[in-house]
């Protein structure tokens, strides 16, 4: 299974921050990414809808012969990961567990903040994962629905973004968090601004970075084999708006997207 690809999917563009970290840690791996841009955003949809989309996205990547799967969507990780692990017989990683583990291990005062989409925050998946790791933790969560469109607009340090961020982060500052989990794959692009507003004494946990580390450990554990190729590859599929995906996605990924295919999934929308 050395040369088989790793599959990664997200509701849209944000999962490319996960791809970026995987490419950095595992440069020899073949990656197949699916961005469900026809049905984004998942963060405002109901549980059953997200679980149906998750099943369909996973089935598509399994058909491509992937050796492991990464659910790069925080909303789907919180609402559908259990279902996917029951129904598909391959290693499946989500972004909740690695981010929660890093936060639980890293907090000094035991007060952790979580920011994410409304669906991720409402699911309380991060809170449950954090408290399962350290029962005495205090967890403050905050939904930040405007961050995704602001990031996709490229307004990473725009006055409007700064104003919105101050409003969102204010309750977390008042709660005294010393660790903040970026519970959406779009949010790492806002990290410089968020760090400035929270202060240098607060550690920001990038779930994308933590997940890439966990995948690297999985491939080195003997359960799966690491590719012996010197040069990996990236194949990208989207369900809508390929030109816009390439234009914005390259800023998320930090490199050009050469192999991009529009996947017709009209019957599933």
PDB file of C-alpha atoms in Angstrom:
ATOM      1  CA  UNK A   1       0.000   0.000   0.000  1.00  0.00           C
ATOM      2  CA  UNK A   2       3.019   2.284  -0.110  1.00  0.00           C
ATOM      3  CA  UNK A   3       2.082   3.998  -3.359  1.00  0.00           C
ATOM      4  CA  UNK A   4      -1.661   4.258  -2.796  1.00  0.00           C
ATOM      5  CA  UNK A   5      -2.895   7.818  -2.227  1.00  0.00           C
ATOM      6  CA  UNK A   6      -4.258   9.478   0.886  1.00  0.00           C
ATOM      7  CA  UNK A   7      -7.740  10.933   0.500  1.00  0.00           C
ATOM      8  CA  UNK A   8      -8.751  14.259   2.037  1.00  0.00           C
ATOM      9  CA  UNK A   9     -12.099  15.990   1.785  1.00  0.00           C
ATOM     10  CA  UNK A  10     -13.729  19.152   3.039  1.00  0.00           C
ATOM     11  CA  UNK A  11     -16.870  21.136   2.342  1.00  0.00           C
ATOM     12  CA  UNK A  12     -14.834  23.576   0.269  1.00  0.00           C
ATOM     13  CA  UNK A  13     -11.522  25.396   0.365  1.00  0.00           C
ATOM     14  CA  UNK A  14     -10.557  25.279   4.014  1.00  0.00           C
ATOM     15  CA  UNK A  15      -9.225  21.739   3.959  1.00  0.00           C
ATOM     16  CA  UNK A  16      -6.373  22.924   1.762  1.00  0.00           C
ATOM     17  CA  UNK A  17      -4.712  24.171   4.960  1.00  0.00           C
ATOM     18  CA  UNK A  18      -4.685  20.521   6.038  1.00  0.00           C
ATOM     19  CA  UNK A  19      -3.276  19.497   2.654  1.00  0.00           C
ATOM     20  CA  UNK A  20      -0.555  22.119   3.048  1.00  0.00           C
ATOM     21  CA  UNK A  21       0.545  20.657   6.370  1.00  0.00           C
ATOM     22  CA  UNK A  22       0.430  17.077   5.069  1.00  0.00           C
ATOM     23  CA  UNK A  23       2.514  18.083   2.050  1.00  0.00           C
ATOM     24  CA  UNK A  24       5.030  19.677   4.389  1.00  0.00           C
ATOM     25  CA  UNK A  25       5.314  16.654   6.673  1.00  0.00           C
ATOM     26  CA  UNK A  26       4.889  13.896   4.076  1.00  0.00           C
ATOM     27  CA  UNK A  27       6.255  15.310   0.806  1.00  0.00           C
ATOM     28  CA  UNK A  28       6.446  11.923  -0.919  1.00  0.00           C
ATOM     29  CA  UNK A  29       2.761  11.025  -0.555  1.00  0.00           C
ATOM     30  CA  UNK A  30       0.179  11.085  -3.317  1.00  0.00           C
ATOM     31  CA  UNK A  31      -2.861  13.088  -2.178  1.00  0.00           C
ATOM     32  CA  UNK A  32      -6.374  13.247  -3.589  1.00  0.00           C
ATOM     33  CA  UNK A  33      -8.485  16.160  -2.348  1.00  0.00           C
ATOM     34  CA  UNK A  34     -12.213  16.680  -2.811  1.00  0.00           C
ATOM     35  CA  UNK A  35     -13.788  20.053  -2.062  1.00  0.00           C
ATOM     36  CA  UNK A  36     -17.589  19.938  -2.048  1.00  0.00           C
ATOM     37  CA  UNK A  37     -17.940  23.507  -3.281  1.00  0.00           C
ATOM     38  CA  UNK A  38     -21.449  22.951  -4.669  1.00  0.00           C
ATOM     39  CA  UNK A  39     -22.795  22.305  -1.167  1.00  0.00           C
ATOM     40  CA  UNK A  40     -20.621  24.532   1.017  1.00  0.00           C
ATOM     41  CA  UNK A  41     -21.019  25.644   3.800  1.00  0.00           C
ATOM     42  CA  UNK A  42     -21.617  22.604   5.992  1.00  0.00           C
ATOM     43  CA  UNK A  43     -21.411  24.648   9.198  1.00  0.00           C
ATOM     44  CA  UNK A  44     -25.003  25.905   8.974  1.00  0.00           C
ATOM     45  CA  UNK A  45     -26.590  22.610   7.875  1.00  0.00           C
ATOM     46  CA  UNK A  46     -28.344  19.992   9.987  1.00  0.00           C
ATOM     47  CA  UNK A  47     -26.771  16.828  11.369  1.00  0.00           C
ATOM     48  CA  UNK A  48     -28.494  14.385   9.003  1.00  0.00           C
ATOM     49  CA  UNK A  49     -27.577  16.430   5.942  1.00  0.00           C
ATOM     50  CA  UNK A  50     -23.933  16.675   6.974  1.00  0.00           C
ATOM     51  CA  UNK A  51     -23.793  12.929   7.629  1.00  0.00           C
ATOM     52  CA  UNK A  52     -25.249  12.180   4.183  1.00  0.00           C
ATOM     53  CA  UNK A  53     -22.733  14.464   2.493  1.00  0.00           C
ATOM     54  CA  UNK A  54     -19.934  12.899   4.533  1.00  0.00           C
ATOM     55  CA  UNK A  55     -20.894   9.405   3.454  1.00  0.00           C
ATOM     56  CA  UNK A  56     -21.013  10.426  -0.227  1.00  0.00           C
ATOM     57  CA  UNK A  57     -17.667  12.244  -0.117  1.00  0.00           C
ATOM     58  CA  UNK A  58     -15.969   9.352   1.616  1.00  0.00           C
ATOM     59  CA  UNK A  59     -17.394   6.810  -0.825  1.00  0.00           C
ATOM     60  CA  UNK A  60     -16.023   8.821  -3.745  1.00  0.00           C
ATOM     61  CA  UNK A  61     -12.492   8.857  -2.334  1.00  0.00           C
ATOM     62  CA  UNK A  62     -12.639   5.182  -1.371  1.00  0.00           C
ATOM     63  CA  UNK A  63     -13.475   4.489  -5.026  1.00  0.00           C
ATOM     64  CA  UNK A  64     -10.181   6.199  -5.919  1.00  0.00           C
ATOM     65  CA  UNK A  65      -8.304   3.518  -3.946  1.00  0.00           C
ATOM     66  CA  UNK A  66      -7.041   5.621  -1.034  1.00  0.00           C
ATOM     67  CA  UNK A  67      -5.168   3.895   1.810  1.00  0.00           C
ATOM     68  CA  UNK A  68      -6.341   6.352   4.483  1.00  0.00           C
ATOM     69  CA  UNK A  69      -8.870   9.145   4.702  1.00  0.00           C
ATOM     70  CA  UNK A  70      -8.731  12.558   6.329  1.00  0.00           C
ATOM     71  CA  UNK A  71     -11.950  14.430   7.084  1.00  0.00           C
ATOM     72  CA  UNK A  72     -10.617  17.979   6.999  1.00  0.00           C
ATOM     73  CA  UNK A  73     -13.984  19.528   7.830  1.00  0.00           C
ATOM     74  CA  UNK A  74     -14.494  20.344  11.525  1.00  0.00           C
ATOM     75  CA  UNK A  75     -18.285  20.250  11.167  1.00  0.00           C
ATOM     76  CA  UNK A  76     -18.242  16.797   9.565  1.00  0.00           C
ATOM     77  CA  UNK A  77     -15.619  15.559  12.019  1.00  0.00           C
ATOM     78  CA  UNK A  78     -17.897  16.539  14.877  1.00  0.00           C
ATOM     79  CA  UNK A  79     -21.126  15.159  13.381  1.00  0.00           C
ATOM     80  CA  UNK A  80     -20.190  12.234  11.140  1.00  0.00           C
ATOM     81  CA  UNK A  81     -16.812  10.712  12.023  1.00  0.00           C
ATOM     82  CA  UNK A  82     -18.376   7.925  14.083  1.00  0.00           C
ATOM     83  CA  UNK A  83     -20.652   6.981  11.194  1.00  0.00           C
ATOM     84  CA  UNK A  84     -17.796   6.907   8.671  1.00  0.00           C
ATOM     85  CA  UNK A  85     -15.629   4.728  10.886  1.00  0.00           C
ATOM     86  CA  UNK A  86     -18.489   2.251  11.245  1.00  0.00           C
ATOM     87  CA  UNK A  87     -19.246   2.066   7.537  1.00  0.00           C
ATOM     88  CA  UNK A  88     -15.804   2.205   5.891  1.00  0.00           C
ATOM     89  CA  UNK A  89     -12.941  -0.201   6.562  1.00  0.00           C
ATOM     90  CA  UNK A  90      -9.902   2.049   6.316  1.00  0.00           C
ATOM     91  CA  UNK A  91      -8.166   4.409   8.749  1.00  0.00           C
ATOM     92  CA  UNK A  92     -10.180   7.644   9.007  1.00  0.00           C
ATOM     93  CA  UNK A  93      -8.847  10.705  10.805  1.00  0.00           C
ATOM     94  CA  UNK A  94     -10.738  13.852  11.739  1.00  0.00           C
ATOM     95  CA  UNK A  95      -9.563  17.234  12.968  1.00  0.00           C
ATOM     96  CA  UNK A  96     -11.315  17.280  16.364  1.00  0.00           C
ATOM     97  CA  UNK A  97      -9.233  14.711  18.255  1.00  0.00           C
ATOM     98  CA  UNK A  98      -5.734  15.983  17.288  1.00  0.00           C
ATOM     99  CA  UNK A  99      -6.638  19.588  18.066  1.00  0.00           C
ATOM    100  CA  UNK A 100      -8.237  18.678  21.406  1.00  0.00           C
ATOM    101  CA  UNK A 101      -5.232  16.555  22.375  1.00  0.00           C
ATOM    102  CA  UNK A 102      -2.769  19.357  21.672  1.00  0.00           C
ATOM    103  CA  UNK A 103      -4.875  21.863  23.632  1.00  0.00           C
ATOM    104  CA  UNK A 104      -5.388  19.561  26.617  1.00  0.00           C
ATOM    105  CA  UNK A 105      -1.669  18.844  26.824  1.00  0.00           C
ATOM    106  CA  UNK A 106      -0.616  22.445  26.259  1.00  0.00           C
ATOM    107  CA  UNK A 107      -2.858  24.493  28.561  1.00  0.00           C
ATOM    108  CA  UNK A 108      -1.235  25.650  31.783  1.00  0.00           C
ATOM    109  CA  UNK A 109      -4.186  27.238  33.571  1.00  0.00           C
ATOM    110  CA  UNK A 110      -6.777  24.690  32.425  1.00  0.00           C
ATOM    111  CA  UNK A 111      -8.916  27.244  30.569  1.00  0.00           C
ATOM    112  CA  UNK A 112      -9.266  26.438  26.861  1.00  0.00           C
ATOM    113  CA  UNK A 113     -11.101  28.398  24.184  1.00  0.00           C
ATOM    114  CA  UNK A 114     -12.583  26.948  20.996  1.00  0.00           C
ATOM    115  CA  UNK A 115     -13.712  28.899  17.943  1.00  0.00           C
ATOM    116  CA  UNK A 116     -15.538  27.297  15.020  1.00  0.00           C
ATOM    117  CA  UNK A 117     -18.638  27.258  12.854  1.00  0.00           C
ATOM    118  CA  UNK A 118     -22.072  27.250  14.527  1.00  0.00           C
ATOM    119  CA  UNK A 119     -22.516  23.512  13.798  1.00  0.00           C
ATOM    120  CA  UNK A 120     -19.125  22.618  15.259  1.00  0.00           C
ATOM    121  CA  UNK A 121     -19.684  24.699  18.381  1.00  0.00           C
ATOM    122  CA  UNK A 122     -23.288  23.483  18.831  1.00  0.00           C
ATOM    123  CA  UNK A 123     -22.127  19.866  18.609  1.00  0.00           C
ATOM    124  CA  UNK A 124     -19.878  20.411  21.663  1.00  0.00           C
ATOM    125  CA  UNK A 125     -17.493  17.874  20.093  1.00  0.00           C
ATOM    126  CA  UNK A 126     -14.385  19.791  21.145  1.00  0.00           C
ATOM    127  CA  UNK A 127     -15.685  20.242  24.673  1.00  0.00           C
ATOM    128  CA  UNK A 128     -16.400  16.515  24.976  1.00  0.00           C
ATOM    129  CA  UNK A 129     -13.001  15.575  23.538  1.00  0.00           C
ATOM    130  CA  UNK A 130     -11.154  18.018  25.797  1.00  0.00           C
ATOM    131  CA  UNK A 131     -12.939  16.913  28.952  1.00  0.00           C
ATOM    132  CA  UNK A 132     -12.390  13.247  28.071  1.00  0.00           C
ATOM    133  CA  UNK A 133      -8.667  13.981  27.994  1.00  0.00           C
ATOM    134  CA  UNK A 134      -8.606  16.205  31.104  1.00  0.00           C
ATOM    135  CA  UNK A 135     -11.760  16.181  33.146  1.00  0.00           C
ATOM    136  CA  UNK A 136     -11.006  19.358  35.067  1.00  0.00           C
ATOM    137  CA  UNK A 137     -10.658  21.633  32.061  1.00  0.00           C
ATOM    138  CA  UNK A 138     -12.823  24.720  31.670  1.00  0.00           C
ATOM    139  CA  UNK A 139     -13.861  25.120  28.010  1.00  0.00           C
ATOM    140  CA  UNK A 140     -15.260  28.307  26.480  1.00  0.00           C
ATOM    141  CA  UNK A 141     -16.580  28.026  22.921  1.00  0.00           C
ATOM    142  CA  UNK A 142     -17.538  30.719  20.463  1.00  0.00           C
ATOM    143  CA  UNK A 143     -19.158  30.398  17.025  1.00  0.00           C
ATOM    144  CA  UNK A 144     -17.539  32.693  14.446  1.00  0.00           C
ATOM    145  CA  UNK A 145     -19.690  32.396  11.299  1.00  0.00           C
ATOM    146  CA  UNK A 146     -18.318  35.515   9.586  1.00  0.00           C
ATOM    147  CA  UNK A 147     -14.707  34.319   9.557  1.00  0.00           C
ATOM    148  CA  UNK A 148     -15.154  31.925   6.620  1.00  0.00           C
ATOM    149  CA  UNK A 149     -16.516  34.475   4.109  1.00  0.00           C
ATOM    150  CA  UNK A 150     -13.964  37.054   5.270  1.00  0.00           C
ATOM    151  CA  UNK A 151     -11.105  34.612   4.697  1.00  0.00           C
ATOM    152  CA  UNK A 152     -12.421  33.604   1.285  1.00  0.00           C
ATOM    153  CA  UNK A 153     -12.697  37.287   0.390  1.00  0.00           C
ATOM    154  CA  UNK A 154      -8.993  37.593   1.219  1.00  0.00           C
ATOM    155  CA  UNK A 155      -9.646  40.070   4.031  1.00  0.00           C
ATOM    156  CA  UNK A 156      -7.112  38.574   6.396  1.00  0.00           C
ATOM    157  CA  UNK A 157      -6.141  41.865   8.057  1.00  0.00           C
ATOM    158  CA  UNK A 158      -8.945  44.106   6.859  1.00  0.00           C
ATOM    159  CA  UNK A 159     -10.431  46.595   9.357  1.00  0.00           C
ATOM    160  CA  UNK A 160     -13.775  44.779   9.098  1.00  0.00           C
ATOM    161  CA  UNK A 161     -12.129  41.463   9.939  1.00  0.00           C
ATOM    162  CA  UNK A 162     -10.290  43.023  12.858  1.00  0.00           C
ATOM    163  CA  UNK A 163     -13.551  44.493  14.190  1.00  0.00           C
ATOM    164  CA  UNK A 164     -15.397  41.163  13.872  1.00  0.00           C
ATOM    165  CA  UNK A 165     -12.506  39.253  15.461  1.00  0.00           C
ATOM    166  CA  UNK A 166     -12.444  41.567  18.484  1.00  0.00           C
ATOM    167  CA  UNK A 167     -16.171  40.993  18.973  1.00  0.00           C
ATOM    168  CA  UNK A 168     -15.842  37.211  18.710  1.00  0.00           C
ATOM    169  CA  UNK A 169     -12.744  36.903  20.871  1.00  0.00           C
ATOM    170  CA  UNK A 170     -13.755  39.287  23.649  1.00  0.00           C
ATOM    171  CA  UNK A 171     -15.652  36.692  25.767  1.00  0.00           C
ATOM    172  CA  UNK A 172     -12.724  34.271  25.464  1.00  0.00           C
ATOM    173  CA  UNK A 173     -10.284  36.926  26.651  1.00  0.00           C
ATOM    174  CA  UNK A 174     -12.584  37.674  29.576  1.00  0.00           C
ATOM    175  CA  UNK A 175     -12.705  33.956  30.402  1.00  0.00           C
ATOM    176  CA  UNK A 176      -8.908  33.951  30.714  1.00  0.00           C
ATOM    177  CA  UNK A 177      -8.132  31.246  28.161  1.00  0.00           C
ATOM    178  CA  UNK A 178      -4.438  30.490  27.712  1.00  0.00           C
ATOM    179  CA  UNK A 179      -5.023  28.136  24.781  1.00  0.00           C
ATOM    180  CA  UNK A 180      -7.282  28.719  21.772  1.00  0.00           C
ATOM    181  CA  UNK A 181      -8.262  25.950  19.352  1.00  0.00           C
ATOM    182  CA  UNK A 182      -8.802  27.109  15.771  1.00  0.00           C
ATOM    183  CA  UNK A 183     -11.752  24.803  15.148  1.00  0.00           C
ATOM    184  CA  UNK A 184     -12.207  25.522  11.443  1.00  0.00           C
ATOM    185  CA  UNK A 185      -9.725  24.900   8.646  1.00  0.00           C
ATOM    186  CA  UNK A 186     -10.163  28.447   7.331  1.00  0.00           C
ATOM    187  CA  UNK A 187      -8.965  29.979  10.580  1.00  0.00           C
ATOM    188  CA  UNK A 188      -5.199  29.290  10.278  1.00  0.00           C
ATOM    189  CA  UNK A 189      -5.078  32.003   7.618  1.00  0.00           C
ATOM    190  CA  UNK A 190      -6.226  34.450  10.317  1.00  0.00           C
ATOM    191  CA  UNK A 191      -3.626  33.233  12.797  1.00  0.00           C
ATOM    192  CA  UNK A 192      -1.412  36.352  12.761  1.00  0.00           C
ATOM    193  CA  UNK A 193      -4.411  38.587  13.478  1.00  0.00           C
ATOM    194  CA  UNK A 194      -5.868  36.251  16.095  1.00  0.00           C
ATOM    195  CA  UNK A 195      -2.505  35.934  17.841  1.00  0.00           C
ATOM    196  CA  UNK A 196      -2.119  39.702  17.929  1.00  0.00           C
ATOM    197  CA  UNK A 197      -5.575  40.181  19.438  1.00  0.00           C
ATOM    198  CA  UNK A 198      -5.300  37.337  21.963  1.00  0.00           C
ATOM    199  CA  UNK A 199      -1.738  38.252  22.983  1.00  0.00           C
ATOM    200  CA  UNK A 200       1.490  36.293  22.922  1.00  0.00           C
ATOM    201  CA  UNK A 201       0.626  34.562  26.186  1.00  0.00           C
ATOM    202  CA  UNK A 202      -2.164  32.585  24.506  1.00  0.00           C
ATOM    203  CA  UNK A 203      -1.214  29.511  22.487  1.00  0.00           C
ATOM    204  CA  UNK A 204      -3.163  29.016  19.244  1.00  0.00           C
ATOM    205  CA  UNK A 205      -3.750  25.380  18.293  1.00  0.00           C
ATOM    206  CA  UNK A 206      -3.980  24.766  14.552  1.00  0.00           C
ATOM    207  CA  UNK A 207      -5.989  21.555  14.122  1.00  0.00           C
ATOM    208  CA  UNK A 208      -4.644  21.181  10.569  1.00  0.00           C
ATOM    209  CA  UNK A 209      -1.070  21.077  11.824  1.00  0.00           C
ATOM    210  CA  UNK A 210      -1.931  18.647  14.609  1.00  0.00           C
ATOM    211  CA  UNK A 211      -3.817  16.325  12.262  1.00  0.00           C
ATOM    212  CA  UNK A 212      -0.886  16.217   9.826  1.00  0.00           C
ATOM    213  CA  UNK A 213       1.338  15.172  12.713  1.00  0.00           C
ATOM    214  CA  UNK A 214      -1.066  12.403  13.704  1.00  0.00           C
ATOM    215  CA  UNK A 215      -1.212  11.138  10.110  1.00  0.00           C
ATOM    216  CA  UNK A 216       2.577  11.091   9.975  1.00  0.00           C
ATOM    217  CA  UNK A 217       2.647   8.982  13.146  1.00  0.00           C
ATOM    218  CA  UNK A 218       0.026   6.605  11.710  1.00  0.00           C
ATOM    219  CA  UNK A 219       2.090   6.043   8.573  1.00  0.00           C
ATOM    220  CA  UNK A 220       5.159   5.375  10.667  1.00  0.00           C
ATOM    221  CA  UNK A 221       3.416   2.973  13.048  1.00  0.00           C
ATOM    222  CA  UNK A 222       3.386  -0.056  10.782  1.00  0.00           C
ATOM    223  CA  UNK A 223      -0.396  -0.015  10.272  1.00  0.00           C
ATOM    224  CA  UNK A 224       0.151   1.834   6.998  1.00  0.00           C
ATOM    225  CA  UNK A 225       3.291   2.298   4.952  1.00  0.00           C
ATOM    226  CA  UNK A 226       4.823   5.620   4.032  1.00  0.00           C
ATOM    227  CA  UNK A 227       5.387   6.169   0.335  1.00  0.00           C
ATOM    228  CA  UNK A 228       8.946   5.601  -0.803  1.00  0.00           C
ATOM    229  CA  UNK A 229       8.561   8.140  -3.593  1.00  0.00           C
ATOM    230  CA  UNK A 230      10.772  11.211  -3.504  1.00  0.00           C
ATOM    231  CA  UNK A 231       8.121  13.403  -5.089  1.00  0.00           C
ATOM    232  CA  UNK A 232       4.476  13.340  -4.061  1.00  0.00           C
ATOM    233  CA  UNK A 233       1.509  14.630  -6.040  1.00  0.00           C
ATOM    234  CA  UNK A 234      -1.803  16.377  -5.511  1.00  0.00           C
ATOM    235  CA  UNK A 235      -4.989  15.700  -7.470  1.00  0.00           C
ATOM    236  CA  UNK A 236      -7.951  17.965  -6.720  1.00  0.00           C
ATOM    237  CA  UNK A 237     -11.666  17.447  -7.418  1.00  0.00           C
ATOM    238  CA  UNK A 238     -14.392  20.021  -6.803  1.00  0.00           C
ATOM    239  CA  UNK A 239     -18.161  19.888  -7.249  1.00  0.00           C
ATOM    240  CA  UNK A 240     -18.558  23.499  -8.456  1.00  0.00           C
ATOM    241  CA  UNK A 241     -16.693  26.713  -9.344  1.00  0.00           C
ATOM    242  CA  UNK A 242     -13.280  25.281 -10.292  1.00  0.00           C
ATOM    243  CA  UNK A 243     -11.819  28.608 -11.437  1.00  0.00           C
ATOM    244  CA  UNK A 244     -12.722  30.341  -8.185  1.00  0.00           C
ATOM    245  CA  UNK A 245     -11.429  27.349  -6.227  1.00  0.00           C
ATOM    246  CA  UNK A 246      -8.073  27.531  -7.995  1.00  0.00           C
ATOM    247  CA  UNK A 247      -7.796  31.298  -7.565  1.00  0.00           C
ATOM    248  CA  UNK A 248      -8.500  31.329  -3.823  1.00  0.00           C
ATOM    249  CA  UNK A 249      -7.221  27.837  -3.087  1.00  0.00           C
ATOM    250  CA  UNK A 250      -3.679  28.569  -4.174  1.00  0.00           C
ATOM    251  CA  UNK A 251      -3.416  31.163  -1.409  1.00  0.00           C
ATOM    252  CA  UNK A 252      -4.640  28.557   1.108  1.00  0.00           C
ATOM    253  CA  UNK A 253      -2.258  25.921  -0.205  1.00  0.00           C
ATOM    254  CA  UNK A 254       0.790  28.117  -0.750  1.00  0.00           C
ATOM    255  CA  UNK A 255       1.466  26.562  -4.165  1.00  0.00           C
ATOM    256  CA  UNK A 256      -0.157  26.303  -7.573  1.00  0.00           C
ATOM    257  CA  UNK A 257      -2.957  23.795  -8.186  1.00  0.00           C
ATOM    258  CA  UNK A 258      -2.126  22.044 -11.438  1.00  0.00           C
ATOM    259  CA  UNK A 259      -4.434  19.009 -11.475  1.00  0.00           C
ATOM    260  CA  UNK A 260      -8.017  20.200 -10.902  1.00  0.00           C
ATOM    261  CA  UNK A 261     -11.163  18.393 -12.077  1.00  0.00           C
ATOM    262  CA  UNK A 262     -14.811  19.421 -11.885  1.00  0.00           C
ATOM    263  CA  UNK A 263     -16.842  16.466 -10.621  1.00  0.00           C
ATOM    264  CA  UNK A 264     -20.473  16.457 -11.773  1.00  0.00           C
ATOM    265  CA  UNK A 265     -22.584  15.498  -8.742  1.00  0.00           C
ATOM    266  CA  UNK A 266     -25.864  17.189  -9.656  1.00  0.00           C
ATOM    267  CA  UNK A 267     -27.853  14.108  -8.758  1.00  0.00           C
ATOM    268  CA  UNK A 268     -26.637  14.307  -5.143  1.00  0.00           C
ATOM    269  CA  UNK A 269     -27.236  17.991  -4.429  1.00  0.00           C
TER     270      UNK A 269
END
